[in-house]
Tab-separated table of N, CA and C in Angstrom:
chain	number	residue	atom	x	y	z
X	1	MET	N	205.413	130.441	235.104
X	1	MET	CA	204.611	131.708	235.401
X	1	MET	C	203.792	130.936	236.519
X	2	VAL	N	203.409	131.797	237.661
X	2	VAL	CA	202.256	131.409	238.755
X	2	VAL	C	201.315	132.709	238.647
X	3	ASP	N	200.160	132.288	238.885
X	3	ASP	CA	198.978	133.525	238.747
X	3	ASP	C	198.529	133.668	240.165
X	4	ALA	N	199.189	133.523	241.268
X	4	ALA	CA	198.550	133.636	242.610
X	4	ALA	C	198.645	134.957	242.937
X	5	ALA	N	199.480	135.749	241.854
X	5	ALA	CA	199.384	137.123	241.796
X	5	ALA	C	199.633	138.030	243.432
X	6	ALA	N	198.570	138.854	243.756
X	6	ALA	CA	198.798	139.621	244.809
X	6	ALA	C	199.400	139.025	245.847
X	7	PRO	N	198.888	137.827	246.690
X	7	PRO	CA	199.273	137.258	247.588
X	7	PRO	C	200.922	136.991	247.537
X	8	LEU	N	200.948	136.338	246.630
X	8	LEU	CA	202.528	136.028	246.601
X	8	LEU	C	203.285	136.822	246.354
X	9	ALA	N	203.013	137.863	245.579
X	9	ALA	CA	203.914	139.318	245.321
X	9	ALA	C	203.957	140.007	246.786
X	10	VAL	N	203.027	140.163	247.502
X	10	VAL	CA	203.046	140.995	248.636
X	10	VAL	C	203.608	140.127	249.759
X	11	ALA	N	203.764	138.988	249.631
X	11	ALA	CA	204.710	138.047	250.519
X	11	ALA	C	205.923	138.173	250.158
X	12	ILE	N	206.348	138.302	249.025
X	12	ILE	CA	207.968	138.570	248.601
X	12	ILE	C	208.174	139.847	248.869
X	13	LEU	N	207.484	140.725	248.814
X	13	LEU	CA	208.082	142.297	248.955
X	13	LEU	C	207.911	142.371	250.499
X	14	ALA	N	207.074	141.885	251.121
X	14	ALA	CA	206.914	141.954	252.671
X	14	ALA	C	208.310	141.243	252.894
X	15	TYR	N	208.605	140.212	252.698
X	15	TYR	CA	209.953	139.500	253.359
X	15	TYR	C	211.084	140.397	252.814
X	16	VAL	N	211.109	141.101	251.647
X	16	VAL	CA	212.419	141.695	251.294
X	16	VAL	C	212.391	143.257	252.065
X	17	THR	N	211.148	143.801	252.364
X	17	THR	CA	210.932	144.936	252.974
X	17	THR	C	211.535	144.596	254.591
X	18	ALA	N	210.903	143.745	255.214
X	18	ALA	CA	211.404	143.023	256.663
X	18	ALA	C	212.794	142.943	256.771
X	19	GLN	N	213.467	142.517	255.510
X	19	GLN	CA	214.766	142.061	255.593
X	19	GLN	C	215.589	143.417	255.529
X	20	ARG	N	215.282	144.112	254.707
X	20	ARG	CA	215.978	145.779	254.424
X	20	ARG	C	215.888	146.375	256.112
X	21	LEU	N	215.029	146.126	256.362
X	21	LEU	CA	214.609	147.046	257.920
X	21	LEU	C	215.569	146.423	258.958
X	22	PHE	N	215.292	145.167	258.717
X	22	PHE	CA	216.141	144.357	259.970
X	22	PHE	C	217.632	144.933	259.563
X	23	GLU	N	218.148	145.017	258.287
X	23	GLU	CA	219.341	145.120	258.251
X	23	GLU	C	220.056	146.568	258.324
X	24	LEU	N	219.033	147.557	258.427
X	24	LEU	CA	219.279	149.075	258.542
X	24	LEU	C	219.609	149.279	260.245
X	25	VAL	N	218.890	148.039	260.606
X	25	VAL	CA	218.951	148.147	262.393
X	25	VAL	C	220.359	147.647	262.588
X	26	VAL	N	220.903	146.394	262.041
X	26	VAL	CA	222.176	146.038	262.512
X	26	VAL	C	223.276	146.627	261.705
X	27	ALA	N	223.052	147.414	260.416
X	27	ALA	CA	223.888	148.153	260.209
X	27	ALA	C	224.345	149.574	260.985
X	28	ALA	N	223.383	150.152	261.611
X	28	ALA	CA	223.212	151.125	262.322
X	28	ALA	C	224.041	150.678	263.686
X	29	ARG	N	223.665	149.877	264.275
X	29	ARG	CA	224.375	149.161	265.532
X	29	ARG	C	225.897	148.883	265.176
X	30	ASN	N	226.309	148.260	264.164
X	30	ASN	CA	227.619	147.961	263.606
X	30	ASN	C	228.319	149.327	263.614
X	31	THR	N	227.738	150.487	262.649
X	31	THR	CA	228.429	151.406	262.386
X	31	THR	C	228.669	152.235	263.738
X	32	ARG	N	227.791	152.215	264.588
X	32	ARG	CA	228.016	153.053	265.935
X	32	ARG	C	229.256	152.247	266.704
X	33	ARG	N	229.077	151.091	266.666
X	33	ARG	CA	230.268	150.196	267.271
X	33	ARG	C	231.832	150.632	266.822
X	34	LEU	N	231.576	150.470	265.316
X	34	LEU	CA	232.842	150.571	264.649
X	34	LEU	C	233.232	152.092	264.881
X	35	LEU	N	232.378	152.760	264.726
X	35	LEU	CA	232.896	154.554	265.309
X	35	LEU	C	233.402	154.408	266.562
X	36	GLU	N	232.613	154.214	267.654
X	36	GLU	CA	233.399	154.136	268.735
X	36	GLU	C	234.614	153.209	269.112
X	37	SER	N	235.022	152.361	268.341
X	37	SER	CA	236.231	151.532	268.413
X	37	SER	C	237.052	152.226	267.476
X	38	GLY	N	236.981	153.438	267.048
X	38	GLY	CA	238.145	154.498	266.400
X	38	GLY	C	238.067	154.514	264.759
X	39	GLY	N	236.766	153.804	264.329
X	39	GLY	CA	236.908	153.581	263.260
X	39	GLY	C	236.407	155.193	262.351
X	40	TYR	N	236.317	155.258	261.086
X	40	TYR	CA	236.029	156.633	260.374
X	40	TYR	C	235.098	156.565	259.202
X	41	GLU	N	234.172	157.159	258.957
X	41	GLU	CA	233.430	156.936	257.695
X	41	GLU	C	234.045	157.736	256.268
X	42	VAL	N	233.732	157.163	255.308
X	42	VAL	CA	234.457	157.519	254.128
X	42	VAL	C	233.341	157.576	252.892
X	43	GLY	N	233.398	158.532	252.417
X	43	GLY	CA	232.213	158.645	251.270
X	43	GLY	C	231.077	158.832	251.264
X	44	ALA	N	230.976	159.370	252.513
X	44	ALA	CA	229.505	159.929	253.291
X	44	ALA	C	228.375	160.825	252.128
X	45	GLY	N	229.087	161.375	251.240
X	45	GLY	CA	228.383	162.299	250.519
X	45	GLY	C	227.434	161.689	249.655
X	46	HIS	N	227.716	160.487	248.807
X	46	HIS	CA	226.859	159.685	247.944
X	46	HIS	C	226.099	158.707	249.070
X	47	TYR	N	226.131	158.279	250.090
X	47	TYR	CA	225.298	157.643	251.017
X	47	TYR	C	223.543	158.156	250.860
X	48	PRO	N	223.593	159.276	250.713
X	48	PRO	CA	221.970	159.597	250.779
X	48	PRO	C	221.625	159.270	249.012
X	49	ALA	N	222.294	159.223	248.448
X	49	ALA	CA	221.928	158.519	246.581
X	49	ALA	C	221.559	157.261	246.972
X	50	ILE	N	222.439	156.294	247.633
X	50	ILE	CA	222.158	154.782	247.802
X	50	ILE	C	221.048	154.526	248.586
X	51	VAL	N	220.674	155.298	249.790
X	51	VAL	CA	219.472	155.541	250.515
X	51	VAL	C	218.195	155.579	249.559
X	52	ALA	N	218.132	156.327	248.884
X	52	ALA	CA	217.084	157.212	247.926
X	52	ALA	C	216.873	156.153	246.803
X	53	LEU	N	217.680	155.828	246.396
X	53	LEU	CA	217.693	154.687	245.285
X	53	LEU	C	216.961	153.648	245.822
X	54	HIS	N	217.516	152.762	247.048
X	54	HIS	CA	216.974	151.435	247.426
X	54	HIS	C	215.635	151.877	247.835
X	55	ALA	N	214.758	152.964	248.102
X	55	ALA	CA	213.681	153.133	248.807
X	55	ALA	C	212.880	153.627	247.782
X	56	ALA	N	213.227	153.967	246.687
X	56	ALA	CA	212.537	154.436	245.302
X	56	ALA	C	212.265	152.972	244.520
X	57	TRP	N	213.268	151.982	244.629
X	57	TRP	CA	213.295	150.602	243.971
X	57	TRP	C	212.235	150.054	244.667
X	58	LEU	N	212.224	149.972	246.003
X	58	LEU	CA	211.436	149.041	246.916
X	58	LEU	C	210.065	149.676	246.874
X	59	ALA	N	209.803	151.014	246.562
X	59	ALA	CA	208.255	151.906	246.368
X	59	ALA	C	207.941	151.365	245.098
X	60	ALA	N	208.768	151.362	244.181
X	60	ALA	CA	208.297	151.032	242.879
X	60	ALA	C	207.711	149.784	242.680
X	61	LEU	N	208.436	148.894	243.355
X	61	LEU	CA	207.946	147.431	243.445
X	61	LEU	C	206.831	147.122	243.960
X	62	TRP	N	206.614	147.983	245.235
X	62	TRP	CA	205.242	147.713	246.022
X	62	TRP	C	204.063	148.289	245.244
X	63	ILE	N	204.720	149.280	244.375
X	63	ILE	CA	203.135	149.947	243.440
X	63	ILE	C	202.934	149.078	242.565
X	64	PHE	N	203.896	148.381	242.030
X	64	PHE	CA	203.597	147.857	240.500
X	64	PHE	C	203.559	146.133	240.489
X	65	SER	N	204.267	145.562	241.724
X	65	SER	CA	204.402	144.314	241.507
X	65	SER	C	202.784	143.307	242.164
X	66	PRO	N	202.000	144.217	243.285
X	66	PRO	CA	200.828	143.455	243.379
X	66	PRO	C	200.107	142.948	242.307
X	67	GLY	N	199.236	141.729	242.173
X	67	GLY	CA	198.671	141.571	241.030
X	67	GLY	C	199.079	140.791	239.954
X	68	ARG	N	200.502	140.978	239.895
X	68	ARG	CA	201.172	140.746	238.536
X	68	ARG	C	201.524	139.410	238.830
X	69	PRO	N	201.736	138.250	237.625
X	69	PRO	CA	202.291	136.818	237.608
X	69	PRO	C	203.703	136.810	238.045
X	70	VAL	N	203.789	135.660	238.833
X	70	VAL	CA	205.438	135.719	239.246
X	70	VAL	C	205.974	134.614	238.634
X	71	ASP	N	207.231	134.740	238.036
X	71	ASP	CA	207.939	133.870	237.259
X	71	ASP	C	208.759	133.110	238.346
X	72	LEU	N	208.484	131.886	238.256
X	72	LEU	CA	209.017	130.953	239.365
X	72	LEU	C	210.804	130.867	239.184
X	73	LEU	N	211.112	130.808	238.017
X	73	LEU	CA	212.549	130.370	237.727
X	73	LEU	C	213.111	131.615	238.298
X	74	LEU	N	212.521	132.940	238.022
X	74	LEU	CA	213.574	134.156	238.482
X	74	LEU	C	213.387	133.909	239.924
X	75	LEU	N	212.163	133.833	240.484
X	75	LEU	CA	212.271	133.800	241.730
X	75	LEU	C	213.372	132.728	242.740
X	76	ALA	N	213.297	131.391	242.048
X	76	ALA	CA	214.365	130.703	242.280
X	76	ALA	C	215.886	131.271	242.515
X	77	LEU	N	216.278	132.290	241.195
X	77	LEU	CA	217.562	132.681	241.063
X	77	LEU	C	217.340	133.857	242.084
X	78	PHE	N	216.139	134.519	242.645
X	78	PHE	CA	216.603	135.488	243.254
X	78	PHE	C	216.744	134.628	244.803
X	79	VAL	N	216.363	133.724	245.291
X	79	VAL	CA	216.227	133.029	246.130
X	79	VAL	C	218.081	132.621	246.377
X	80	LEU	N	218.681	132.053	245.489
X	80	LEU	CA	219.822	131.721	245.510
X	80	LEU	C	221.003	132.913	245.901
X	81	VAL	N	220.084	134.073	245.156
X	81	VAL	CA	221.031	135.420	245.375
X	81	VAL	C	220.763	135.744	246.743
X	82	GLN	N	219.752	135.259	247.374
X	82	GLN	CA	219.631	135.546	249.044
X	82	GLN	C	220.611	134.597	249.761
X	83	LEU	N	221.091	133.603	249.151
X	83	LEU	CA	221.834	132.857	249.989
X	83	LEU	C	223.563	133.188	250.022
X	84	LEU	N	223.790	133.581	248.905
X	84	LEU	CA	224.894	134.592	248.678
X	84	LEU	C	224.707	135.816	249.800
X	85	ARG	N	223.856	136.671	249.789
X	85	ARG	CA	223.702	137.670	250.553
X	85	ARG	C	224.072	137.280	252.326
X	86	PHE	N	223.322	136.037	252.650
X	86	PHE	CA	223.477	135.581	254.157
X	86	PHE	C	224.761	135.062	254.110
X	87	TRP	N	225.455	134.403	253.030
X	87	TRP	CA	226.826	133.994	253.301
X	87	TRP	C	227.866	135.073	253.355
X	88	THR	N	227.755	136.177	252.889
X	88	THR	CA	228.215	137.500	252.739
X	88	THR	C	228.303	138.084	253.871
X	89	LEU	N	227.174	138.131	254.247
X	89	LEU	CA	226.579	139.391	255.626
X	89	LEU	C	227.349	138.234	256.923
X	90	ALA	N	227.273	137.143	256.873
X	90	ALA	CA	228.026	136.011	257.908
X	90	ALA	C	229.428	136.113	257.847
X	91	SER	N	230.043	136.106	256.898
X	91	SER	CA	231.419	136.455	256.566
X	91	SER	C	231.881	137.634	257.327
X	92	ILE	N	231.254	138.545	256.836
X	92	ILE	CA	231.885	140.081	257.423
X	92	ILE	C	231.358	140.203	258.733
X	93	GLY	N	230.355	139.633	259.437
X	93	GLY	CA	229.995	139.581	260.768
X	93	GLY	C	229.678	141.203	261.193
X	94	ARG	N	230.103	141.396	262.269
X	94	ARG	CA	229.935	142.836	263.036
X	94	ARG	C	230.737	144.178	262.319
X	95	ARG	N	231.420	143.559	261.137
X	95	ARG	CA	231.771	144.691	260.503
X	95	ARG	C	231.004	145.178	259.659
X	96	TRP	N	229.799	144.353	259.093
X	96	TRP	CA	229.369	144.855	257.918
X	96	TRP	C	228.259	146.007	258.353
X	97	THR	N	228.164	147.154	257.555
X	97	THR	CA	227.296	148.126	257.620
X	97	THR	C	226.911	148.627	256.235
X	98	THR	N	226.182	149.592	256.212
X	98	THR	CA	225.633	150.350	254.937
X	98	THR	C	226.654	151.222	254.412
X	99	ARG	N	227.425	151.761	255.372
X	99	ARG	CA	228.011	152.911	255.110
X	99	ARG	C	229.721	152.160	254.894
X	100	ILE	N	230.391	153.381	254.478
X	100	ILE	CA	231.922	152.852	254.454
X	100	ILE	C	232.607	153.241	255.788
X	101	ILE	N	232.735	152.199	256.533
X	101	ILE	CA	233.251	152.468	257.831
X	101	ILE	C	234.714	151.738	257.950
X	102	VAL	N	235.833	152.491	258.055
X	102	VAL	CA	237.536	152.045	258.087
X	102	VAL	C	237.384	152.036	259.274
X	103	LEU	N	237.976	150.910	259.898
X	103	LEU	CA	238.703	150.728	261.238
X	103	LEU	C	240.254	150.338	261.142
X	104	PRO	N	240.939	151.358	261.425
X	104	PRO	CA	242.846	151.376	260.991
X	104	PRO	C	243.081	150.160	262.079
X	105	GLY	N	244.230	149.288	261.350
X	105	GLY	CA	244.632	148.238	261.736
X	105	GLY	C	243.931	146.926	261.683
X	106	GLU	N	242.604	146.927	261.345
X	106	GLU	CA	241.829	145.641	261.174
X	106	GLU	C	242.272	145.349	259.632
X	107	ARG	N	242.638	143.783	259.509
X	107	ARG	CA	242.712	143.546	258.542
X	107	ARG	C	241.619	143.201	257.656
X	108	LEU	N	241.464	143.102	256.369
X	108	LEU	CA	240.244	142.774	255.636
X	108	LEU	C	239.702	141.690	256.004
X	109	VAL	N	238.586	141.331	255.470
X	109	VAL	CA	237.664	139.835	255.647
X	109	VAL	C	238.207	139.078	254.433
X	110	ALA	N	238.961	137.814	254.615
X	110	ALA	CA	239.162	137.242	253.247
X	110	ALA	C	238.969	135.737	253.597
X	111	THR	N	237.321	135.486	254.320
X	111	THR	CA	236.945	134.153	254.361
X	111	THR	C	235.645	134.617	253.411
X	112	GLY	N	234.681	133.181	253.248
X	112	GLY	CA	233.615	133.217	252.801
X	112	GLY	C	233.696	133.530	251.209
X	113	PRO	N	232.388	134.497	250.783
X	113	PRO	CA	232.719	134.717	249.356
X	113	PRO	C	233.809	135.910	249.191
X	114	TYR	N	234.344	136.371	250.189
X	114	TYR	CA	235.526	137.389	249.954
X	114	TYR	C	236.556	136.750	249.444
X	115	ARG	N	236.665	135.639	249.553
X	115	ARG	CA	238.195	134.950	249.056
X	115	ARG	C	237.898	134.996	247.773
X	116	PHE	N	236.741	135.190	246.735
X	116	PHE	CA	236.713	134.983	245.656
X	116	PHE	C	236.271	136.297	244.808
X	117	LEU	N	235.800	137.198	245.840
X	117	LEU	CA	235.307	138.431	245.189
X	117	LEU	C	235.573	139.548	245.955
X	118	PRO	N	236.055	140.800	245.703
X	118	PRO	CA	236.421	141.724	246.219
X	118	PRO	C	235.178	142.395	247.108
X	119	HIS	N	234.182	142.414	246.609
X	119	HIS	CA	232.812	143.273	246.927
X	119	HIS	C	231.567	142.236	246.628
X	120	PRO	N	231.738	141.065	247.408
X	120	PRO	CA	230.241	140.163	247.174
X	120	PRO	C	228.867	140.695	247.624
X	121	ASN	N	229.060	141.812	248.135
X	121	ASN	CA	227.604	142.471	248.847
X	121	ASN	C	227.159	142.977	247.654
X	122	TYR	N	227.933	143.809	246.753
X	122	TYR	CA	227.646	144.872	245.496
X	122	TYR	C	227.044	143.931	244.490
X	123	VAL	N	227.818	142.406	244.535
X	123	VAL	CA	227.053	141.493	243.582
X	123	VAL	C	225.931	141.222	243.919
X	124	VAL	N	225.521	141.076	245.174
X	124	VAL	CA	224.408	140.601	245.553
X	124	VAL	C	223.035	141.703	245.514
X	125	VAL	N	223.831	142.861	245.530
X	125	VAL	CA	222.682	143.905	245.543
X	125	VAL	C	222.435	144.437	243.695
X	126	VAL	N	223.298	144.256	243.206
X	126	VAL	CA	223.094	144.079	241.354
X	126	VAL	C	222.491	143.127	241.227
X	127	CYS	N	222.271	142.150	241.291
X	127	CYS	CA	221.563	140.926	241.014
X	127	CYS	C	220.113	141.182	241.669
X	128	GLU	N	220.032	141.697	243.108
X	128	GLU	CA	218.924	141.710	243.658
X	128	GLU	C	217.960	142.984	242.826
X	129	ILE	N	218.604	144.074	242.377
X	129	ILE	CA	217.755	145.193	241.849
X	129	ILE	C	217.402	144.764	240.576
X	130	PHE	N	218.281	143.912	239.683
X	130	PHE	CA	217.598	143.331	238.312
X	130	PHE	C	216.447	142.315	238.707
X	131	LEU	N	216.931	141.178	239.265
X	131	LEU	CA	215.998	140.001	239.372
X	131	LEU	C	214.909	140.521	240.071
X	132	LEU	N	214.524	141.006	241.360
X	132	LEU	CA	213.243	141.240	241.808
X	132	LEU	C	211.989	141.692	241.009
X	133	PRO	N	212.289	143.047	240.182
X	133	PRO	CA	211.304	143.329	239.483
X	133	PRO	C	210.967	142.305	238.172
X	134	ALA	N	212.108	141.742	237.803
X	134	ALA	CA	212.348	140.561	236.501
X	134	ALA	C	211.221	139.558	237.314
X	135	VAL	N	211.130	139.381	238.238
X	135	VAL	CA	210.299	138.192	238.655
X	135	VAL	C	208.850	138.318	238.517
X	136	PHE	N	208.645	139.862	238.668
X	136	PHE	CA	207.112	140.117	238.394
X	136	PHE	C	207.094	140.845	236.881
X	137	GLY	N	207.934	140.826	236.132
X	137	GLY	CA	207.907	140.981	234.756
X	137	GLY	C	208.002	142.446	234.731
X	138	LEU	N	208.604	143.354	235.281
X	138	LEU	CA	208.731	144.527	235.304
X	138	LEU	C	210.078	144.732	234.861
X	139	TRP	N	210.172	144.962	233.243
X	139	TRP	CA	211.796	145.056	232.777
X	139	TRP	C	212.137	146.314	232.769
X	140	ALA	N	211.013	147.255	232.535
X	140	ALA	CA	211.492	148.543	232.531
X	140	ALA	C	212.307	148.980	233.933
X	141	ILE	N	211.506	148.441	234.947
X	141	ILE	CA	211.955	148.947	236.307
X	141	ILE	C	213.170	148.393	236.539
X	142	ALA	N	213.562	146.865	236.139
X	142	ALA	CA	214.711	146.314	236.555
X	142	ALA	C	215.800	146.873	235.752
X	143	ILE	N	215.835	147.496	234.673
X	143	ILE	CA	216.879	147.895	233.881
X	143	ILE	C	217.011	149.682	234.267
X	144	LEU	N	215.844	150.319	234.678
X	144	LEU	CA	216.118	151.543	235.005
X	144	LEU	C	216.681	151.784	236.224
X	145	PHE	N	216.350	150.513	237.171
X	145	PHE	CA	217.170	150.797	238.646
X	145	PHE	C	218.596	150.441	238.434
X	146	SER	N	218.862	149.041	237.670
X	146	SER	CA	219.910	148.629	237.389
X	146	SER	C	221.033	149.796	236.816
X	147	LEU	N	220.398	150.435	236.005
X	147	LEU	CA	221.363	151.585	235.446
X	147	LEU	C	221.705	152.641	236.494
X	148	LEU	N	220.524	153.155	237.359
X	148	LEU	CA	220.794	154.081	238.433
X	148	LEU	C	222.010	153.070	239.578
X	149	ASN	N	221.666	152.050	239.833
X	149	ASN	CA	222.638	151.644	240.679
X	149	ASN	C	224.011	151.245	240.109
X	150	ALA	N	223.951	150.827	239.022
X	150	ALA	CA	225.428	151.185	238.178
X	150	ALA	C	226.137	152.719	238.264
X	151	ALA	N	225.354	153.622	238.447
X	151	ALA	CA	225.898	154.925	238.731
X	151	ALA	C	226.559	155.121	239.800
X	152	VAL	N	225.871	154.646	240.885
X	152	VAL	CA	225.928	155.115	242.240
X	152	VAL	C	227.223	154.005	242.480
X	153	LEU	N	227.075	152.896	242.053
X	153	LEU	CA	228.535	151.898	242.236
X	153	LEU	C	229.635	152.325	241.549
X	154	MET	N	229.659	153.028	240.919
X	154	MET	CA	230.807	153.900	240.237
X	154	MET	C	231.219	154.681	240.746
X	155	ILE	N	230.671	155.286	241.703
X	155	ILE	CA	231.216	156.173	242.595
X	155	ILE	C	231.581	155.449	244.130
X	156	ARG	N	230.859	154.481	244.429
X	156	ARG	CA	230.907	153.935	245.789
X	156	ARG	C	232.013	152.797	245.870
X	157	ILE	N	232.240	152.120	245.066
X	157	ILE	CA	233.217	150.787	244.764
X	157	ILE	C	234.686	151.575	245.056
X	158	PRO	N	235.067	152.187	244.197
X	158	PRO	CA	236.168	153.394	244.236
X	158	PRO	C	236.263	153.795	245.287
X	159	ALA	N	235.259	154.610	245.947
X	159	ALA	CA	235.643	155.217	247.366
X	159	ALA	C	236.236	154.112	248.495
X	160	GLU	N	235.339	152.861	248.495
X	160	GLU	CA	235.661	151.817	249.450
X	160	GLU	C	236.923	151.305	249.280
X	161	THR	N	237.268	150.898	247.809
X	161	THR	CA	238.487	150.401	247.677
X	161	THR	C	239.581	151.024	247.926
X	162	SER	N	239.601	152.134	247.625
X	162	SER	CA	240.618	153.484	247.828
X	162	SER	C	240.949	153.264	249.724
X	163	ALA	N	239.778	153.590	250.262
X	163	ALA	CA	239.762	153.633	251.577
X	163	ALA	C	240.179	152.023	252.217
X	164	LEU	N	240.060	151.010	251.530
X	164	LEU	CA	240.560	150.034	252.404
X	164	LEU	C	241.858	149.701	251.951
X	165	GLN	N	242.317	150.252	250.724
X	165	GLN	CA	243.688	150.152	250.274
X	165	GLN	C	244.567	150.997	251.526
X	166	ARG	N	244.196	152.168	251.293
X	166	ARG	CA	244.779	152.968	252.257
X	166	ARG	C	245.118	152.510	253.852
X	167	THR	N	244.459	151.830	254.603
X	167	THR	CA	244.312	151.203	255.735
X	167	THR	C	245.079	149.976	255.640
X	168	ARG	N	245.645	149.503	254.603
X	168	ARG	CA	246.222	148.374	254.650
X	168	ARG	C	247.677	148.738	254.376
X	169	GLY	N	247.911	150.170	253.745
X	169	GLY	CA	249.359	150.675	253.660
X	169	GLY	C	249.766	150.244	252.524
């Protein structure tokens, strides 16, 4: 545990917030390009729930984390998860988006972590949603948002899997 509390917590949260905002810009650009190339969206009905979940998770962290001690071991695990995030995003490249966009005729990505996992980005998100609150000892937030995320992913993953299987024939 490190008790550099507020400055370290704010730095960690600022990083995650900036990362998410940057990813939203990239996702919007990629979504627009995929749609212009003949892609179509699947499962748009649950997308607002995903956005609300992630916004509430980040807001809860900003409200409750500053001033709390930081568990360096859990922070190190969070950093390792970030490496998987970067590998995943680099592997899927311009096809990555926060929505489910199907581009008919495209082959599924089978490089990077996609060789080992069908949905590596969801593994990353599951880990992040639990680990980051845990870094600050916010176990109730870690558990609550993990359960909410699991509920959303029970809708999201089958929708995405079904859509991708249909495009493969």
